[in-house]
């Protein structure tokens, strides 16, 4: 990973708007009481340079980031002294059961060879739930990009994929909340206006957000 180029993209007008839009949707799906509680912890799996990890920390969560890329972890540590960053694999998390309140994976599972195995590990170490940010196969961005450019080698998912994963995680039905964001891939004025007008419940945004409540049976 070219960490400087990756972070620089988030400082472009398009990258800044997309990053803020995605993070806003992520926070909307987490239980609302987290900002009023203490000792609420989150493990961000596949954290990369820590872009989203830093924002979770700024929102009041005690954050730990994990990524297999050494350069990304070193970069994240320099940017965020208040969080813990570790090098490791999503498929084999070096933590005890229920070590964190929540586990997140933001546009990282799409690059994991065994996503079901990674999710089982996240499920194991999370006490309350999982927060996922996925590339949405039912989006305009997928039609435009698919496996090209920065998305080369990435897997594009749907809610049906997530439901199949959940069947592996839990023998009983659990509560699942979902939303999408970034309906138009560009950051044009039209894209930003459309984003405000369209409800997040529509399934066509390029960023698919899913929250899975671990201890709720529906």
PDB file of C-alpha atoms in Angstrom:
ATOM      1  CA  UNK A   1       0.000   0.000   0.000  1.00  0.00           C
ATOM      2  CA  UNK A   2       1.237   3.494  -0.879  1.00  0.00           C
ATOM      3  CA  UNK A   3       0.164   5.005   2.417  1.00  0.00           C
ATOM      4  CA  UNK A   4       0.879   8.604   1.459  1.00  0.00           C
ATOM      5  CA  UNK A   5      -1.151   8.372  -1.742  1.00  0.00           C
ATOM      6  CA  UNK A   6      -3.983   6.613   0.092  1.00  0.00           C
ATOM      7  CA  UNK A   7      -4.247   9.305   2.749  1.00  0.00           C
ATOM      8  CA  UNK A   8      -3.748  12.105   0.218  1.00  0.00           C
ATOM      9  CA  UNK A   9      -6.862  10.948  -1.637  1.00  0.00           C
ATOM     10  CA  UNK A  10      -8.968  11.661   1.446  1.00  0.00           C
ATOM     11  CA  UNK A  11      -7.743  15.259   1.338  1.00  0.00           C
ATOM     12  CA  UNK A  12      -9.005  15.825  -2.205  1.00  0.00           C
ATOM     13  CA  UNK A  13     -12.496  17.372  -2.539  1.00  0.00           C
ATOM     14  CA  UNK A  14     -13.928  14.064  -3.743  1.00  0.00           C
ATOM     15  CA  UNK A  15     -12.132  11.945  -1.167  1.00  0.00           C
ATOM     16  CA  UNK A  16     -13.040  14.278   1.683  1.00  0.00           C
ATOM     17  CA  UNK A  17     -16.736  14.252   0.785  1.00  0.00           C
ATOM     18  CA  UNK A  18     -16.857  10.473   0.298  1.00  0.00           C
ATOM     19  CA  UNK A  19     -14.975   9.818   3.537  1.00  0.00           C
ATOM     20  CA  UNK A  20     -17.236  12.103   5.555  1.00  0.00           C
ATOM     21  CA  UNK A  21     -20.379  10.673   3.953  1.00  0.00           C
ATOM     22  CA  UNK A  22     -19.321   7.092   4.627  1.00  0.00           C
ATOM     23  CA  UNK A  23     -18.325   7.775   8.227  1.00  0.00           C
ATOM     24  CA  UNK A  24     -21.586   9.575   8.918  1.00  0.00           C
ATOM     25  CA  UNK A  25     -23.530   6.526   7.754  1.00  0.00           C
ATOM     26  CA  UNK A  26     -21.370   4.188   9.822  1.00  0.00           C
ATOM     27  CA  UNK A  27     -22.061   6.164  12.988  1.00  0.00           C
ATOM     28  CA  UNK A  28     -25.783   6.254  12.287  1.00  0.00           C
ATOM     29  CA  UNK A  29     -25.943   2.470  12.407  1.00  0.00           C
ATOM     30  CA  UNK A  30     -24.019   2.032  15.649  1.00  0.00           C
ATOM     31  CA  UNK A  31     -26.219   2.034  18.776  1.00  0.00           C
ATOM     32  CA  UNK A  32     -26.789   5.695  19.742  1.00  0.00           C
ATOM     33  CA  UNK A  33     -25.753   5.299  23.369  1.00  0.00           C
ATOM     34  CA  UNK A  34     -22.085   4.731  22.559  1.00  0.00           C
ATOM     35  CA  UNK A  35     -21.255   8.431  22.711  1.00  0.00           C
ATOM     36  CA  UNK A  36     -22.605   8.640  26.270  1.00  0.00           C
ATOM     37  CA  UNK A  37     -20.933   5.550  27.655  1.00  0.00           C
ATOM     38  CA  UNK A  38     -17.434   5.064  28.959  1.00  0.00           C
ATOM     39  CA  UNK A  39     -15.141   2.148  28.218  1.00  0.00           C
ATOM     40  CA  UNK A  40     -16.828   1.393  24.905  1.00  0.00           C
ATOM     41  CA  UNK A  41     -14.164  -0.244  22.755  1.00  0.00           C
ATOM     42  CA  UNK A  42     -13.901  -0.982  19.062  1.00  0.00           C
ATOM     43  CA  UNK A  43     -11.502  -3.153  17.090  1.00  0.00           C
ATOM     44  CA  UNK A  44     -11.132  -1.883  13.524  1.00  0.00           C
ATOM     45  CA  UNK A  45     -10.077  -4.887  11.444  1.00  0.00           C
ATOM     46  CA  UNK A  46      -8.187  -4.055   8.267  1.00  0.00           C
ATOM     47  CA  UNK A  47      -7.717  -0.490   9.465  1.00  0.00           C
ATOM     48  CA  UNK A  48      -5.102   0.414   6.861  1.00  0.00           C
ATOM     49  CA  UNK A  49      -3.677   3.862   7.617  1.00  0.00           C
ATOM     50  CA  UNK A  50      -6.262   4.383  10.339  1.00  0.00           C
ATOM     51  CA  UNK A  51      -8.458   6.866   8.474  1.00  0.00           C
ATOM     52  CA  UNK A  52     -11.706   5.526   9.935  1.00  0.00           C
ATOM     53  CA  UNK A  53     -10.084   4.335  13.171  1.00  0.00           C
ATOM     54  CA  UNK A  54      -9.066   7.908  13.998  1.00  0.00           C
ATOM     55  CA  UNK A  55     -12.608   9.086  13.415  1.00  0.00           C
ATOM     56  CA  UNK A  56     -14.062   6.396  15.637  1.00  0.00           C
ATOM     57  CA  UNK A  57     -11.604   7.500  18.327  1.00  0.00           C
ATOM     58  CA  UNK A  58     -12.598  11.149  17.904  1.00  0.00           C
ATOM     59  CA  UNK A  59     -16.221  10.061  18.446  1.00  0.00           C
ATOM     60  CA  UNK A  60     -15.384   8.758  21.901  1.00  0.00           C
ATOM     61  CA  UNK A  61     -14.564   5.096  21.308  1.00  0.00           C
ATOM     62  CA  UNK A  62     -11.501   3.363  22.723  1.00  0.00           C
ATOM     63  CA  UNK A  63     -10.070   2.134  19.455  1.00  0.00           C
ATOM     64  CA  UNK A  64      -7.636  -0.540  18.366  1.00  0.00           C
ATOM     65  CA  UNK A  65      -6.654  -0.941  14.731  1.00  0.00           C
ATOM     66  CA  UNK A  66      -5.317  -4.110  13.122  1.00  0.00           C
ATOM     67  CA  UNK A  67      -3.926  -4.589   9.624  1.00  0.00           C
ATOM     68  CA  UNK A  68      -1.495  -6.994   7.906  1.00  0.00           C
ATOM     69  CA  UNK A  69       0.356  -4.147   6.153  1.00  0.00           C
ATOM     70  CA  UNK A  70       3.334  -3.027   8.237  1.00  0.00           C
ATOM     71  CA  UNK A  71       3.738   0.308   6.432  1.00  0.00           C
ATOM     72  CA  UNK A  72       0.076   1.160   6.995  1.00  0.00           C
ATOM     73  CA  UNK A  73       0.278   0.315  10.696  1.00  0.00           C
ATOM     74  CA  UNK A  74       3.410   2.425  11.169  1.00  0.00           C
ATOM     75  CA  UNK A  75       1.699   5.330   9.427  1.00  0.00           C
ATOM     76  CA  UNK A  76      -1.408   4.937  11.594  1.00  0.00           C
ATOM     77  CA  UNK A  77       0.665   4.920  14.781  1.00  0.00           C
ATOM     78  CA  UNK A  78       2.321   8.206  13.824  1.00  0.00           C
ATOM     79  CA  UNK A  79      -1.032   9.836  13.111  1.00  0.00           C
ATOM     80  CA  UNK A  80      -2.874   8.620  16.198  1.00  0.00           C
ATOM     81  CA  UNK A  81      -0.973   8.196  19.445  1.00  0.00           C
ATOM     82  CA  UNK A  82      -4.178   7.705  21.418  1.00  0.00           C
ATOM     83  CA  UNK A  83      -5.188   4.426  19.774  1.00  0.00           C
ATOM     84  CA  UNK A  84      -3.495   1.040  19.695  1.00  0.00           C
ATOM     85  CA  UNK A  85      -2.332  -0.293  16.319  1.00  0.00           C
ATOM     86  CA  UNK A  86      -1.185  -3.856  15.709  1.00  0.00           C
ATOM     87  CA  UNK A  87      -0.052  -5.854  12.709  1.00  0.00           C
ATOM     88  CA  UNK A  88      -2.117  -8.994  12.228  1.00  0.00           C
ATOM     89  CA  UNK A  89      -4.530 -10.993  10.108  1.00  0.00           C
ATOM     90  CA  UNK A  90      -8.325 -10.758  10.164  1.00  0.00           C
ATOM     91  CA  UNK A  91      -8.612 -14.542   9.944  1.00  0.00           C
ATOM     92  CA  UNK A  92      -6.652 -15.037  13.173  1.00  0.00           C
ATOM     93  CA  UNK A  93      -7.250 -12.215  15.651  1.00  0.00           C
ATOM     94  CA  UNK A  94      -4.822 -12.214  18.609  1.00  0.00           C
ATOM     95  CA  UNK A  95      -7.479 -11.429  21.216  1.00  0.00           C
ATOM     96  CA  UNK A  96      -9.587 -13.318  23.750  1.00  0.00           C
ATOM     97  CA  UNK A  97     -13.338 -13.783  23.362  1.00  0.00           C
ATOM     98  CA  UNK A  98     -15.431 -10.634  23.950  1.00  0.00           C
ATOM     99  CA  UNK A  99     -12.336  -8.429  24.168  1.00  0.00           C
ATOM    100  CA  UNK A 100     -14.077  -5.464  22.506  1.00  0.00           C
ATOM    101  CA  UNK A 101     -17.537  -3.969  22.620  1.00  0.00           C
ATOM    102  CA  UNK A 102     -17.691  -3.776  18.828  1.00  0.00           C
ATOM    103  CA  UNK A 103     -15.685  -4.931  15.830  1.00  0.00           C
ATOM    104  CA  UNK A 104     -15.628  -3.071  12.537  1.00  0.00           C
ATOM    105  CA  UNK A 105     -14.282  -3.845   9.082  1.00  0.00           C
ATOM    106  CA  UNK A 106     -14.512  -0.878   6.728  1.00  0.00           C
ATOM    107  CA  UNK A 107     -13.835  -1.689   3.060  1.00  0.00           C
ATOM    108  CA  UNK A 108     -11.377  -4.337   4.208  1.00  0.00           C
ATOM    109  CA  UNK A 109     -13.337  -7.595   4.008  1.00  0.00           C
ATOM    110  CA  UNK A 110     -13.519  -7.080   0.244  1.00  0.00           C
ATOM    111  CA  UNK A 111      -9.794  -7.867   0.098  1.00  0.00           C
ATOM    112  CA  UNK A 112      -9.860 -10.824   2.517  1.00  0.00           C
ATOM    113  CA  UNK A 113      -9.569 -14.243   0.878  1.00  0.00           C
ATOM    114  CA  UNK A 114     -11.739 -15.942   3.512  1.00  0.00           C
ATOM    115  CA  UNK A 115     -14.326 -13.367   4.644  1.00  0.00           C
ATOM    116  CA  UNK A 116     -16.443 -15.916   6.517  1.00  0.00           C
ATOM    117  CA  UNK A 117     -13.440 -16.973   8.589  1.00  0.00           C
ATOM    118  CA  UNK A 118     -12.573 -13.341   9.318  1.00  0.00           C
ATOM    119  CA  UNK A 119     -16.153 -12.630  10.379  1.00  0.00           C
ATOM    120  CA  UNK A 120     -16.152 -15.632  12.710  1.00  0.00           C
ATOM    121  CA  UNK A 121     -13.069 -14.208  14.396  1.00  0.00           C
ATOM    122  CA  UNK A 122     -14.653 -10.761  14.661  1.00  0.00           C
ATOM    123  CA  UNK A 123     -17.813 -12.345  16.063  1.00  0.00           C
ATOM    124  CA  UNK A 124     -15.717 -14.135  18.658  1.00  0.00           C
ATOM    125  CA  UNK A 125     -13.901 -11.055  19.973  1.00  0.00           C
ATOM    126  CA  UNK A 126     -16.881  -8.651  19.833  1.00  0.00           C
ATOM    127  CA  UNK A 127     -19.172  -8.513  22.841  1.00  0.00           C
ATOM    128  CA  UNK A 128     -22.102  -6.652  21.277  1.00  0.00           C
ATOM    129  CA  UNK A 129     -21.901  -6.460  17.505  1.00  0.00           C
ATOM    130  CA  UNK A 130     -20.194  -6.025  14.159  1.00  0.00           C
ATOM    131  CA  UNK A 131     -20.118  -2.951  11.928  1.00  0.00           C
ATOM    132  CA  UNK A 132     -19.270  -3.597   8.278  1.00  0.00           C
ATOM    133  CA  UNK A 133     -18.566  -1.211   5.423  1.00  0.00           C
ATOM    134  CA  UNK A 134     -18.697  -3.083   2.111  1.00  0.00           C
ATOM    135  CA  UNK A 135     -18.436  -2.372  -1.597  1.00  0.00           C
ATOM    136  CA  UNK A 136     -21.970  -2.693  -2.924  1.00  0.00           C
ATOM    137  CA  UNK A 137     -22.438  -4.831  -5.998  1.00  0.00           C
ATOM    138  CA  UNK A 138     -25.824  -3.216  -6.623  1.00  0.00           C
ATOM    139  CA  UNK A 139     -24.362   0.226  -7.290  1.00  0.00           C
ATOM    140  CA  UNK A 140     -23.433   2.530 -10.131  1.00  0.00           C
ATOM    141  CA  UNK A 141     -19.824   2.446  -8.951  1.00  0.00           C
ATOM    142  CA  UNK A 142     -19.715  -1.311  -9.501  1.00  0.00           C
ATOM    143  CA  UNK A 143     -20.970  -0.889 -13.052  1.00  0.00           C
ATOM    144  CA  UNK A 144     -18.320   1.752 -13.708  1.00  0.00           C
ATOM    145  CA  UNK A 145     -15.304   0.238 -11.958  1.00  0.00           C
ATOM    146  CA  UNK A 146     -15.791  -3.435 -11.079  1.00  0.00           C
ATOM    147  CA  UNK A 147     -12.254  -4.828 -10.930  1.00  0.00           C
ATOM    148  CA  UNK A 148     -10.372  -1.869 -12.362  1.00  0.00           C
ATOM    149  CA  UNK A 149      -8.025   0.674 -10.792  1.00  0.00           C
ATOM    150  CA  UNK A 150      -8.017   0.835  -7.002  1.00  0.00           C
ATOM    151  CA  UNK A 151     -10.751  -1.813  -6.969  1.00  0.00           C
ATOM    152  CA  UNK A 152      -8.652  -4.457  -8.704  1.00  0.00           C
ATOM    153  CA  UNK A 153      -8.977  -7.718  -6.812  1.00  0.00           C
ATOM    154  CA  UNK A 154     -11.780  -6.424  -4.589  1.00  0.00           C
ATOM    155  CA  UNK A 155     -14.942  -8.410  -3.954  1.00  0.00           C
ATOM    156  CA  UNK A 156     -18.275  -6.604  -4.298  1.00  0.00           C
ATOM    157  CA  UNK A 157     -20.932  -7.802  -1.887  1.00  0.00           C
ATOM    158  CA  UNK A 158     -24.694  -7.683  -1.411  1.00  0.00           C
ATOM    159  CA  UNK A 159     -26.979  -8.056   1.588  1.00  0.00           C
ATOM    160  CA  UNK A 160     -27.583 -11.637   0.503  1.00  0.00           C
ATOM    161  CA  UNK A 161     -23.871 -12.325   0.985  1.00  0.00           C
ATOM    162  CA  UNK A 162     -24.078 -10.868   4.472  1.00  0.00           C
ATOM    163  CA  UNK A 163     -27.111 -12.972   5.358  1.00  0.00           C
ATOM    164  CA  UNK A 164     -25.240 -16.119   4.303  1.00  0.00           C
ATOM    165  CA  UNK A 165     -22.330 -15.121   6.526  1.00  0.00           C
ATOM    166  CA  UNK A 166     -24.700 -14.572   9.444  1.00  0.00           C
ATOM    167  CA  UNK A 167     -26.030 -18.120   9.075  1.00  0.00           C
ATOM    168  CA  UNK A 168     -22.481 -19.267   9.773  1.00  0.00           C
ATOM    169  CA  UNK A 169     -22.026 -16.884  12.707  1.00  0.00           C
ATOM    170  CA  UNK A 170     -25.223 -17.654  14.577  1.00  0.00           C
ATOM    171  CA  UNK A 171     -27.574 -20.655  14.552  1.00  0.00           C
ATOM    172  CA  UNK A 172     -30.453 -18.311  15.420  1.00  0.00           C
ATOM    173  CA  UNK A 173     -31.670 -15.201  13.556  1.00  0.00           C
ATOM    174  CA  UNK A 174     -30.058 -11.973  14.773  1.00  0.00           C
ATOM    175  CA  UNK A 175     -30.883  -8.322  14.278  1.00  0.00           C
ATOM    176  CA  UNK A 176     -29.396  -6.803  11.143  1.00  0.00           C
ATOM    177  CA  UNK A 177     -29.532  -3.143  10.150  1.00  0.00           C
ATOM    178  CA  UNK A 178     -28.337  -1.893   6.782  1.00  0.00           C
ATOM    179  CA  UNK A 179     -28.032   1.302   4.780  1.00  0.00           C
ATOM    180  CA  UNK A 180     -26.131   2.575   1.764  1.00  0.00           C
ATOM    181  CA  UNK A 181     -24.342   5.816   0.935  1.00  0.00           C
ATOM    182  CA  UNK A 182     -22.561   7.553  -1.967  1.00  0.00           C
ATOM    183  CA  UNK A 183     -25.157   6.969  -4.667  1.00  0.00           C
ATOM    184  CA  UNK A 184     -23.160   8.823  -7.341  1.00  0.00           C
ATOM    185  CA  UNK A 185     -19.412   8.063  -7.317  1.00  0.00           C
ATOM    186  CA  UNK A 186     -18.309  11.625  -8.070  1.00  0.00           C
ATOM    187  CA  UNK A 187     -18.348  14.552  -5.668  1.00  0.00           C
ATOM    188  CA  UNK A 188     -20.217  16.894  -7.982  1.00  0.00           C
ATOM    189  CA  UNK A 189     -22.803  19.324  -6.672  1.00  0.00           C
ATOM    190  CA  UNK A 190     -25.478  17.071  -8.161  1.00  0.00           C
ATOM    191  CA  UNK A 191     -24.050  14.037  -6.344  1.00  0.00           C
ATOM    192  CA  UNK A 192     -24.064  15.847  -3.019  1.00  0.00           C
ATOM    193  CA  UNK A 193     -27.608  17.141  -3.477  1.00  0.00           C
ATOM    194  CA  UNK A 194     -28.812  13.674  -4.461  1.00  0.00           C
ATOM    195  CA  UNK A 195     -27.123  12.206  -1.393  1.00  0.00           C
ATOM    196  CA  UNK A 196     -29.155  14.488   0.853  1.00  0.00           C
ATOM    197  CA  UNK A 197     -32.406  13.716  -0.937  1.00  0.00           C
ATOM    198  CA  UNK A 198     -32.240   9.931  -1.234  1.00  0.00           C
ATOM    199  CA  UNK A 199     -32.991   7.820   1.846  1.00  0.00           C
ATOM    200  CA  UNK A 200     -30.155   5.600   3.051  1.00  0.00           C
ATOM    201  CA  UNK A 201     -32.547   2.654   3.012  1.00  0.00           C
ATOM    202  CA  UNK A 202     -32.274   2.512  -0.776  1.00  0.00           C
ATOM    203  CA  UNK A 203     -29.986  -0.369  -1.791  1.00  0.00           C
ATOM    204  CA  UNK A 204     -28.022   1.350  -4.580  1.00  0.00           C
ATOM    205  CA  UNK A 205     -25.325   3.377  -2.838  1.00  0.00           C
ATOM    206  CA  UNK A 206     -21.758   2.285  -3.520  1.00  0.00           C
ATOM    207  CA  UNK A 207     -21.026   1.966   0.223  1.00  0.00           C
ATOM    208  CA  UNK A 208     -23.054  -0.754   1.945  1.00  0.00           C
ATOM    209  CA  UNK A 209     -23.148  -0.435   5.737  1.00  0.00           C
ATOM    210  CA  UNK A 210     -24.322  -3.324   7.908  1.00  0.00           C
ATOM    211  CA  UNK A 211     -24.632  -3.551  11.681  1.00  0.00           C
ATOM    212  CA  UNK A 212     -25.146  -7.017  13.195  1.00  0.00           C
ATOM    213  CA  UNK A 213     -26.305  -7.138  16.815  1.00  0.00           C
ATOM    214  CA  UNK A 214     -24.639 -10.105  18.457  1.00  0.00           C
ATOM    215  CA  UNK A 215     -26.902 -10.827  21.413  1.00  0.00           C
ATOM    216  CA  UNK A 216     -30.306 -10.058  19.936  1.00  0.00           C
ATOM    217  CA  UNK A 217     -32.516 -12.854  18.668  1.00  0.00           C
ATOM    218  CA  UNK A 218     -35.333 -11.874  16.307  1.00  0.00           C
TER     219      UNK A 218
END
